[in-house]
XYZ file of C-alpha atoms in Angstrom:
646
model
C 4.601 -3.902 32.622
C 6.818 -5.005 35.747
C 5.110 -8.635 35.842
C 7.130 -10.322 32.998
C 10.161 -11.494 34.822
C 11.067 -15.017 33.766
C 11.164 -13.662 30.285
C 12.425 -16.628 28.463
C 9.971 -18.959 29.905
C 7.240 -16.554 28.691
C 8.942 -16.067 25.230
C 9.272 -20.169 25.086
C 5.184 -20.299 25.994
C 3.778 -17.329 23.629
C 5.849 -19.881 21.077
C 3.675 -22.692 22.031
C 0.244 -20.955 22.185
C 0.005 -20.031 18.445
C -0.704 -24.224 17.735
C -3.077 -23.976 20.742
C -5.698 -27.284 20.584
C -8.384 -24.949 21.861
C -8.054 -22.629 19.148
C -11.634 -21.392 17.724
C -9.818 -19.900 14.633
C -8.211 -23.619 14.436
C -11.191 -25.436 15.068
C -13.004 -23.513 12.421
C -10.434 -24.225 9.576
C -10.272 -27.740 10.446
C -13.882 -27.578 9.652
C -14.150 -24.964 6.521
C -12.091 -23.910 3.608
C -10.216 -20.818 4.010
C -12.582 -19.661 1.357
C -15.613 -20.312 3.477
C -13.794 -18.528 6.711
C -12.787 -15.330 4.423
C -16.364 -15.069 3.424
C -17.616 -15.841 7.033
C -16.202 -12.834 8.289
C -19.152 -10.632 6.012
C -21.507 -12.314 7.947
C -24.890 -10.483 7.119
C -23.340 -9.128 4.417
C -22.629 -11.901 2.912
C -24.756 -11.464 0.005
C -23.386 -8.275 -1.325
C -19.989 -10.893 -1.657
C -21.928 -13.298 -3.626
C -23.735 -10.510 -5.646
C -20.276 -9.018 -6.441
C -18.754 -12.481 -7.823
C -22.627 -12.622 -10.007
C -21.684 -9.017 -11.298
C -18.084 -9.821 -11.937
C -18.725 -13.090 -13.902
C -21.047 -11.217 -16.506
C -18.523 -8.811 -16.574
C -15.940 -11.229 -17.315
C -18.306 -12.972 -20.010
C -19.052 -9.454 -21.502
C -14.856 -9.713 -22.263
C -15.278 -11.718 -25.177
C -18.498 -9.893 -27.249
C -16.031 -7.758 -28.692
C -13.954 -11.324 -30.075
C -17.102 -12.353 -31.435
C -17.919 -8.763 -33.352
C -14.354 -9.009 -34.451
C -15.195 -12.787 -35.807
C -18.362 -11.318 -37.518
C -16.599 -8.531 -39.217
C -13.808 -10.275 -40.058
C -16.237 -12.935 -41.718
C -18.213 -10.393 -43.965
C -14.953 -8.973 -45.437
C -13.445 -12.541 -45.772
C -16.911 -13.280 -47.990
C -16.676 -10.102 -50.170
C -13.171 -10.248 -51.397
C -11.882 -8.846 -53.021
C -15.061 -6.572 -53.932
C -15.391 -4.750 -50.298
C -17.875 -2.315 -52.324
C -20.774 -5.113 -51.149
C -20.034 -4.872 -47.314
C -22.749 -3.969 -46.266
C -22.018 -0.836 -43.855
C -25.263 -0.826 -41.566
C -24.181 -4.485 -40.696
C -20.727 -4.040 -40.111
C -21.707 -0.560 -38.171
C -23.929 -2.998 -36.011
C -21.187 -4.842 -35.198
C -19.021 -2.339 -34.042
C -21.725 -0.715 -31.978
C -21.652 -4.678 -30.883
C -17.986 -4.612 -29.224
C -18.672 -0.818 -27.826
C -21.632 -2.273 -25.653
C -19.411 -5.400 -24.344
C -16.545 -3.184 -23.126
C -19.525 -1.201 -21.926
C -20.886 -3.660 -19.913
C -17.550 -5.253 -18.918
C -16.819 -1.773 -17.147
C -19.974 -1.200 -15.421
C -21.033 -4.424 -14.553
C -17.114 -4.608 -12.838
C -17.519 -1.393 -10.925
C -20.297 -2.748 -9.812
C -19.153 -5.663 -8.392
C -16.057 -3.608 -7.108
C -18.703 -1.263 -4.890
C -20.848 -3.943 -3.579
C -17.623 -5.961 -2.658
C -15.810 -3.088 -1.330
C -18.606 -2.344 1.216
C -19.104 -5.600 2.191
C -15.431 -5.951 2.921
C -15.302 -2.869 4.905
C -17.971 -3.937 7.335
C -15.883 -7.402 7.479
C -12.706 -5.585 8.698
C -14.660 -3.385 11.076
C -16.059 -6.186 12.802
C -13.247 -8.519 12.855
C -10.989 -5.944 14.413
C -13.387 -5.517 17.040
C -13.641 -9.130 17.419
C -10.143 -9.221 18.119
C -10.113 -7.035 20.538
C -12.483 -8.230 22.043
C -10.935 -11.649 22.510
C -7.655 -9.714 23.446
C -9.904 -8.416 26.277
C -10.791 -11.119 27.956
C -7.376 -13.254 26.937
C -4.714 -13.364 30.365
C -2.704 -10.194 30.315
C 0.610 -12.330 30.920
C -0.223 -13.867 27.591
C -1.111 -11.158 26.074
C 2.344 -9.397 27.055
C 4.639 -12.488 25.867
C 2.741 -11.959 22.299
C 4.215 -8.600 21.574
C 2.634 -4.894 20.490
C 4.458 -5.931 16.940
C 3.170 -8.939 16.558
C -0.137 -7.262 17.557
C -0.136 -4.822 15.506
C 1.027 -6.342 12.686
C -1.938 -8.889 12.882
C -4.328 -5.994 13.292
C -2.804 -4.084 10.334
C -1.931 -6.500 7.916
C -3.237 -9.813 8.630
C -6.977 -7.881 8.671
C -5.883 -5.723 6.042
C -4.849 -9.054 4.082
C -8.611 -10.486 4.816
C -10.420 -6.844 3.619
C -8.375 -6.576 0.174
C -8.895 -10.225 -0.805
C -12.691 -9.846 0.164
C -12.534 -6.383 -1.816
C -10.820 -7.592 -4.837
C -9.925 -10.772 -5.194
C -13.155 -12.470 -4.595
C -15.032 -11.122 -7.136
C -11.663 -11.450 -9.780
C -11.901 -15.211 -8.590
C -15.198 -15.736 -9.870
C -14.291 -13.848 -13.353
C -10.783 -15.890 -13.363
C -12.791 -19.426 -13.342
C -15.353 -17.992 -15.815
C -12.744 -16.790 -18.477
C -11.546 -20.492 -18.830
C -14.987 -21.726 -19.005
C -15.715 -18.997 -22.046
C -12.561 -19.440 -23.737
C -12.749 -23.060 -24.072
C -16.237 -22.807 -25.712
C -14.522 -20.160 -27.732
C -11.836 -22.168 -28.544
C -13.786 -25.473 -29.797
C -16.831 -23.877 -31.541
C -15.086 -22.388 -34.544
C -12.026 -25.326 -34.960
C -11.284 -28.044 -32.248
C -8.091 -28.108 -33.841
C -6.640 -24.898 -33.311
C -8.292 -25.069 -29.708
C -6.004 -28.250 -29.086
C -3.030 -26.290 -29.959
C -4.450 -23.448 -27.695
C -5.480 -25.515 -24.358
C -2.067 -27.152 -25.003
C -0.306 -24.258 -24.071
C -2.650 -23.678 -21.064
C -1.433 -27.175 -19.843
C 1.969 -26.270 -19.837
C 1.993 -22.642 -18.100
C -0.302 -24.167 -15.526
C 2.027 -27.114 -15.588
C 5.042 -24.666 -14.814
C 2.496 -22.992 -12.201
C 1.316 -26.174 -10.532
C 5.263 -27.204 -9.980
C 6.080 -24.621 -8.079
C 3.000 -24.011 -5.768
C 3.362 -27.837 -4.727
C 6.722 -27.221 -3.172
C 6.190 -27.832 0.581
C 9.196 -26.329 0.877
C 8.244 -22.830 -0.613
C 5.344 -23.054 0.868
C 7.016 -23.640 4.274
C 9.221 -20.798 3.843
C 6.468 -18.344 2.861
C 4.906 -18.826 6.570
C 8.129 -18.607 8.678
C 8.727 -15.418 6.402
C 5.419 -14.217 7.717
C 6.584 -15.034 11.230
C 9.616 -13.670 10.861
C 8.327 -10.335 9.987
C 6.334 -10.372 13.015
C 9.438 -11.057 15.696
C 11.469 -8.656 13.689
C 8.987 -6.299 14.328
C 8.573 -6.839 18.067
C 12.528 -7.027 18.039
C 12.262 -3.303 16.557
C 9.652 -1.854 18.519
C 12.306 -3.522 21.918
C 15.228 -2.029 20.483
C 13.829 1.334 19.814
C 12.178 1.564 23.491
C 15.439 0.675 25.017
C 17.344 3.507 22.219
C 18.073 5.279 25.999
C 20.425 2.302 27.184
C 21.833 1.634 23.848
C 22.889 5.304 23.462
C 24.409 5.847 26.748
C 26.525 2.142 26.656
C 27.186 3.049 22.754
C 26.203 0.017 21.209
C 24.806 -0.468 18.177
C 21.760 -2.440 15.946
C 24.205 -5.061 15.418
C 25.114 -5.399 19.678
C 21.200 -6.319 19.834
C 20.992 -9.641 19.644
C 17.219 -10.625 19.399
C 17.372 -7.767 16.575
C 20.266 -9.115 14.238
C 19.023 -12.640 14.847
C 15.334 -11.229 13.622
C 16.451 -9.446 10.419
C 19.126 -12.442 9.328
C 15.872 -14.578 9.394
C 13.852 -12.097 7.930
C 16.361 -11.446 5.148
C 17.522 -14.952 4.242
C 13.703 -16.373 4.338
C 12.785 -12.931 1.840
C 15.511 -14.090 -0.793
C 14.283 -17.257 -1.046
C 11.040 -16.284 -1.753
C 11.689 -13.458 -4.429
C 13.997 -15.941 -5.896
C 11.786 -18.272 -6.036
C 8.822 -15.673 -7.781
C 11.399 -14.318 -9.949
C 12.277 -17.841 -11.751
C 8.472 -18.849 -11.316
C 6.629 -16.172 -13.033
C 8.541 -15.629 -16.414
C 8.195 -19.033 -16.625
C 4.677 -19.122 -16.774
C 4.356 -15.611 -18.054
C 6.403 -16.510 -21.399
C 4.290 -19.412 -22.246
C 1.167 -18.235 -22.373
C 2.336 -14.661 -23.870
C 3.401 -16.302 -26.174
C 0.081 -18.803 -27.417
C 0.365 -17.977 -30.866
C 3.694 -20.069 -31.393
C 0.863 -22.809 -30.609
C -1.146 -21.690 -33.375
C 1.016 -21.280 -35.632
C 2.366 -24.584 -36.727
C -0.782 -26.335 -36.685
C -2.345 -23.171 -38.913
C 0.824 -23.571 -41.190
C 0.081 -27.806 -41.582
C -3.846 -26.673 -42.014
C -3.885 -24.435 -44.811
C -1.101 -25.949 -46.917
C -3.038 -27.172 -50.237
C -5.881 -25.049 -49.439
C -7.602 -22.852 -52.133
C -10.990 -21.207 -52.765
C -14.300 -21.404 -50.332
C -11.814 -23.918 -48.266
C -8.953 -21.646 -47.734
C -11.259 -18.703 -47.320
C -12.484 -21.032 -44.489
C -9.659 -21.613 -42.641
C -8.117 -18.096 -43.472
C -11.395 -16.655 -41.411
C -10.548 -19.385 -38.047
C -6.745 -19.017 -38.668
C -6.991 -14.892 -38.230
C -9.748 -15.575 -35.548
C -7.402 -17.636 -33.212
C -4.597 -15.534 -34.150
C -6.362 -12.440 -32.528
C -8.035 -14.114 -29.922
C -5.111 -16.523 -28.375
C -3.582 -13.190 -26.432
C -6.679 -12.490 -24.559
C -5.577 -16.439 -23.124
C -2.955 -14.275 -21.285
C -5.066 -11.740 -19.498
C -7.110 -14.661 -18.219
C -4.600 -16.650 -17.007
C -2.079 -13.984 -15.552
C -5.499 -13.525 -12.465
C -5.340 -16.961 -12.140
C -2.289 -17.087 -11.168
C -2.263 -14.078 -8.871
C -5.299 -15.788 -7.334
C -2.912 -18.650 -6.366
C -0.924 -16.508 -4.887
C -3.580 -14.287 -3.173
C -4.759 -17.937 -1.584
C -1.051 -18.840 -0.223
C -1.270 -15.522 1.363
C -4.207 -15.196 2.839
C -4.366 -18.885 4.460
C -1.234 -17.514 5.877
C -2.610 -14.409 7.049
C -5.487 -16.333 8.841
C -3.274 -18.458 10.805
C -2.286 -15.370 11.754
C -5.162 -14.531 12.901
C -5.828 -17.704 14.438
C -2.850 -17.398 16.995
C -4.774 -14.487 18.539
C -8.232 -16.125 18.264
C -6.914 -19.123 19.687
C -5.507 -17.878 22.522
C -7.122 -19.201 25.569
C -9.661 -16.438 27.321
C -9.364 -16.410 31.283
C -12.179 -18.537 32.026
C -15.548 -17.300 33.609
C -17.658 -18.487 36.000
C -20.819 -19.480 34.549
C -24.053 -17.335 34.467
C -25.146 -17.528 37.796
C -22.180 -19.099 39.583
C -20.504 -16.133 39.797
C -19.165 -14.911 42.858
C -18.550 -11.477 44.831
C -15.963 -10.888 47.755
C -18.226 -9.077 50.365
C -14.609 -7.925 51.872
C -11.327 -7.684 50.428
C -8.299 -8.746 52.105
C -6.102 -10.978 49.901
C -4.773 -14.548 50.452
C -2.463 -16.902 48.265
C -3.123 -20.699 49.975
C -0.015 -22.837 48.846
C 0.362 -21.384 45.768
C 2.483 -23.117 42.905
C 2.727 -21.743 39.259
C 5.037 -21.632 36.403
C 4.693 -19.614 33.402
C 5.917 -22.980 31.368
C 2.407 -24.250 32.249
C 1.130 -21.058 31.662
C 2.650 -20.777 28.614
C 1.105 -24.062 27.362
C -2.140 -22.848 28.435
C -2.699 -24.980 31.354
C -4.698 -24.602 34.057
C -3.854 -27.005 36.308
C -0.865 -29.311 37.262
C 0.828 -32.526 35.476
C 1.399 -35.493 36.975
C 1.170 -33.764 40.177
C 3.673 -30.901 39.631
C 3.381 -27.818 37.546
C 5.206 -28.065 34.136
C 8.537 -25.826 34.119
C 10.461 -24.495 36.564
C 7.848 -22.678 39.887
C 7.948 -19.076 39.576
C 6.134 -19.370 42.987
C 6.805 -22.923 45.058
C 4.356 -22.966 47.769
C 3.590 -19.879 48.645
C 1.153 -18.825 51.009
C 0.566 -14.935 52.148
C -2.679 -13.416 53.882
C -2.547 -9.859 53.768
C -5.817 -9.004 55.629
C -8.169 -5.762 54.584
C -6.924 -2.381 54.717
C -3.239 -3.676 55.584
C -0.074 -3.613 53.341
C 1.703 -6.231 52.159
C 5.642 -5.364 51.196
C 7.251 -7.823 48.794
C 10.906 -7.546 48.485
C 13.914 -9.714 46.951
C 16.224 -10.187 44.285
C 15.240 -9.554 40.879
C 13.458 -12.876 39.029
C 12.612 -13.809 42.321
C 8.726 -14.291 42.218
C 7.613 -10.572 43.696
C 5.772 -9.402 40.614
C 4.659 -12.995 39.560
C 2.245 -12.251 42.914
C 0.914 -9.338 41.657
C -0.048 -11.250 38.284
C -1.735 -13.578 40.188
C -3.638 -11.807 42.432
C -4.798 -9.798 39.314
C -5.314 -12.436 37.511
C -3.307 -12.087 34.446
C -2.591 -16.142 35.385
C -4.039 -18.438 36.837
C -2.264 -20.464 39.364
C -1.271 -24.397 38.589
C -2.208 -25.228 42.454
C -3.536 -24.193 45.597
C -5.736 -20.835 45.322
C -5.397 -16.811 45.496
C -8.604 -15.210 46.757
C -9.779 -12.156 47.550
C -12.693 -12.158 50.782
C -12.253 -15.893 51.190
C -13.721 -16.146 47.184
C -11.381 -17.646 44.718
C -10.607 -15.282 41.971
C -11.359 -17.716 39.405
C -15.135 -17.939 40.687
C -15.381 -14.343 40.604
C -16.795 -12.427 36.903
C -13.276 -10.761 35.624
C -14.604 -7.512 35.398
C -16.334 -7.494 38.513
C -12.509 -8.306 40.375
C -10.973 -5.678 37.932
C -13.722 -3.322 39.337
C -12.535 -4.414 42.950
C -8.312 -3.288 42.490
C -6.552 -0.523 40.870
C -3.027 -1.339 39.146
C -0.082 0.702 39.195
C 3.447 0.002 37.761
C 6.570 1.298 36.263
C 5.501 0.907 32.999
C 2.804 3.807 32.337
C 0.812 3.924 29.267
C -0.609 7.313 28.720
C -3.217 7.584 25.289
C -2.841 9.683 22.568
C -5.923 12.262 24.447
C -6.307 14.898 26.326
C -4.708 14.314 30.304
C -8.033 15.176 31.462
C -9.403 12.282 29.339
C -6.192 10.367 30.780
C -7.406 10.487 34.202
C -11.477 9.677 33.410
C -10.718 6.925 32.057
C -10.598 5.448 35.417
C -13.610 6.080 36.070
C -15.616 7.672 32.539
C -18.874 9.420 34.377
C -16.099 11.294 36.986
C -16.489 15.235 36.263
C -13.858 17.442 35.789
C -14.208 18.629 39.159
C -13.527 15.128 40.583
C -10.537 14.701 38.183
C -8.830 17.347 38.992
C -9.330 16.923 42.895
C -7.690 13.196 42.130
C -4.529 14.756 40.043
C -4.129 17.073 43.398
C -4.161 14.037 45.498
C -1.741 12.510 42.991
C 0.714 15.490 43.431
C -0.120 16.412 39.678
C -2.106 19.375 39.531
C 1.171 21.170 39.541
C 2.613 20.369 36.551
C -0.882 19.748 34.784
C -1.773 23.429 35.203
C 1.383 24.905 34.046
C 0.751 22.799 30.133
C -0.161 24.473 27.734
C -3.704 24.044 27.413
C -3.793 22.896 31.177
C -6.184 19.355 31.625
C -7.005 20.096 27.817
C -3.651 19.249 27.134
C -3.270 16.472 24.550
C -0.505 14.046 25.444
C 1.964 13.319 22.739
C 1.110 16.428 20.889
C 3.672 18.817 19.416
C 6.657 19.775 22.120
C 4.001 17.690 24.866
C 6.263 15.066 27.237
C 5.997 14.665 30.668
C 9.128 12.567 32.297
C 8.631 9.153 33.940
C 7.868 10.320 37.168
C 5.006 12.781 35.809
C 3.804 9.991 33.647
C 3.400 7.915 36.839
C 1.598 10.465 38.871
C -0.574 10.439 36.397
C -1.408 6.910 37.012
C -1.935 7.019 40.265
C -4.575 9.868 39.724
C -6.287 7.191 37.766
C -6.146 5.049 40.705
C -7.450 7.809 42.876
C -10.281 8.698 40.835
C -10.671 4.865 40.535
C -10.897 4.483 44.441
C -11.050 0.768 44.981
C -10.285 -1.360 47.846
C -7.244 -3.073 46.490
C -4.245 -1.405 45.409
C -1.367 -3.553 43.751
C 1.709 -1.217 43.317
C 4.422 -2.873 41.256
C 7.712 -1.119 41.752
C 5.756 2.227 40.433
C 9.242 4.354 42.128
C 11.863 2.115 40.515
C 12.765 4.818 37.833
C 12.228 7.894 39.942
C 14.251 10.730 40.640
C 14.568 11.928 44.379
C 12.176 14.598 43.775
C 9.644 12.621 42.142
C 9.395 9.709 44.447
C 9.324 12.174 47.291
C 6.079 13.427 45.654
C 4.824 9.802 44.351
C 5.191 8.358 47.958
C 2.729 11.449 48.766
C 0.383 10.181 46.127
C 0.773 6.939 47.604
C -0.622 7.840 50.732
C -3.764 9.211 49.650
C -3.791 6.019 47.384
C -3.211 3.688 50.093
C -5.604 5.460 52.881
C -7.707 2.211 53.941
C -6.998 0.211 50.963
C -5.625 -3.160 50.873
C -2.662 -3.037 49.313
C 0.161 -5.151 47.983
C 3.127 -3.256 46.841
C 6.569 -4.821 45.149
C 9.522 -2.811 45.822
C 13.060 -2.425 45.004
C 13.573 0.111 47.490
C 13.593 -0.768 50.657
C 12.994 2.730 51.893
C 9.447 2.463 50.638
C 8.463 -0.670 52.676
C 9.569 0.688 55.661
C 5.927 1.565 57.252
C 4.135 -1.457 55.705
C 2.327 -3.677 58.057
C 4.313 -7.126 57.309
C 7.176 -7.312 54.430
C 7.454 -10.776 52.641
C 11.044 -11.711 51.408
C 10.896 -13.644 48.324
C 13.730 -15.475 47.037
C 13.765 -18.649 44.420
C 10.076 -18.537 44.299
C 9.480 -19.011 48.342
C 9.066 -17.305 50.638
C 12.121 -16.675 52.774
C 10.997 -14.177 55.754
C 7.798 -12.309 56.518
C 7.077 -9.895 59.375
C 7.518 -5.871 60.412
C 10.473 -4.273 59.338
C 11.778 -3.758 63.010
C 11.305 -7.847 63.555
C 13.321 -8.839 60.407
C 16.423 -6.577 61.439
C 16.411 -8.566 64.747
C 16.306 -11.556 62.782
C 19.558 -11.046 61.173
C 18.433 -12.873 57.848
C 17.747 -12.395 54.516
C 15.776 -9.176 54.975
C 19.042 -7.853 57.230
C 21.363 -8.468 54.659
C 19.217 -6.944 51.791
C 18.250 -3.930 54.634
C 22.451 -3.554 55.199
C 23.562 -3.530 51.557
C 20.868 -1.090 50.937
C 22.014 1.489 53.566
C 25.573 0.741 52.964
C 25.009 2.014 49.011
C 22.990 5.222 50.936
C 26.215 5.797 52.719
C 28.586 5.340 50.659
C 26.623 7.794 48.218
C 27.031 10.516 50.964
C 30.464 10.075 51.822
C 31.505 10.425 48.525
C 29.704 13.941 48.092
C 31.463 14.933 51.350
C 34.663 13.211 50.455
C 34.033 15.678 46.956
C 33.442 18.901 48.916
C 36.390 18.347 51.397
C 38.146 18.218 48.202
C 36.503 21.302 46.686
C 36.749 23.052 49.846
């Protein structure tokens, strides 16, 4: 869109908005643990999560049944050694079936736990995405633009996906992982406390290594910055791809695109640091727990020395059991290691989601207090606005003056109903900011914007959007039929009404020439539109909506002469009888406007009709002279070339 003139200021504001003190998500985080928040996303389905955790606990307990069966088998074997003929075959078979039952129960209960968890997780993912989309629909569109499509896409896909993955897999595993150590400790000490202490020493050593790694605040901060840099790199990549025609035209490379290069370098540096951290921590942890028997052997050798007869038999039974059982500790502790990693990741992903949910929505009037304008004149009354203040979420002035450089400085404009105001001026002068404030993409810092005498802040946002049509230079078409793309302006419109709107927008001819006409899906194989054609589809939407106020922001900036002529014809139909605010660079498009305002440095430098402004010999007259000189230069050059050819 064309309302991001002060880009640097907006970027700064976007960064500040990430820690918005009014964030709903931030407040929830201060009251709840991250685990409670994640479970809270399941809403009415949280009982499925609790059921899955209970089933996972039972599944974890069943994993130790085979070890008990093995112990009983070894006990019977040692008891009759060396006369194995005395073994009770039926009893031994019973132990075997006991082990099988433990394995089957373990697998069955775990599958049931995953089924419950996935059901709740998919539902939570669906509703969380809806919550984010509904919230984004209520935030100022200027703030949404500052977020960037790359960041929003990453949050919707990766962050919400991480929540789903945690609910579906990690939570059941967490319940099992914290159950397993309890069962392990019981089994470790129930047979021989001395072997138990040796095994616990192994566990303490492994967790000591893990705790040393995860208590490193520098690494935790690097992981947070790593995710932020991923988002910045995604935004910069999207911007670079969109600007590819310009890059290729001037023979540039990715390295020359400073923002992308910086984002890639920052991401790479942090990625290496994080990867090296895991590379050093994980081997140390796994080396200890995978070799737990090394803690048992010295104790076994010391205890077994000098024993014989029945004493040695009892010792041998315990020693063999611990040698078989202790390696199972590795599986349980490895799960806990990955759960610790998941907790760090999910906390960071929750922070990303809170950055979106924490953006203050457009303040709406309280129920019963909203006003509906009865006429459609537009007025800017002594408006001051700063993108710096908007980025901080400020709705008012600070110490009597808006924070940051002023994009608009005490601007007053009045557009009577049914008339056209054209706003011209140099780039960055504040033209598009006027359009943004009328549409309430941002709120003013001082002064007021009124429609029909009603402050736009007192109008319900749906009613405000319902009284105006917006046409920008950047047009977004959805991957749907062109019929549905136009019908989005008024979903209940008939096919005939859509065709009539397209005809009025000078779009009917090229749409009918497409393979399936109005039913052609935009973006399907081989179906693309030029910038001018897409712009006429956008105008068809506005004509179909038929709203009393029309805002045109640089709508012909990138059109070729032929498309510009057709777009101007479409504008004539769109603007008929409407209150129009037109932002334009091409002065030929504003000659017939009822009034022209020249904006420079955030102030209104001049205002009047075309002829009067020329007679005043001010800023507009100088702009017109340069514009006509540029046109005549092109004509003379062509004439000169023709003479040379002749």
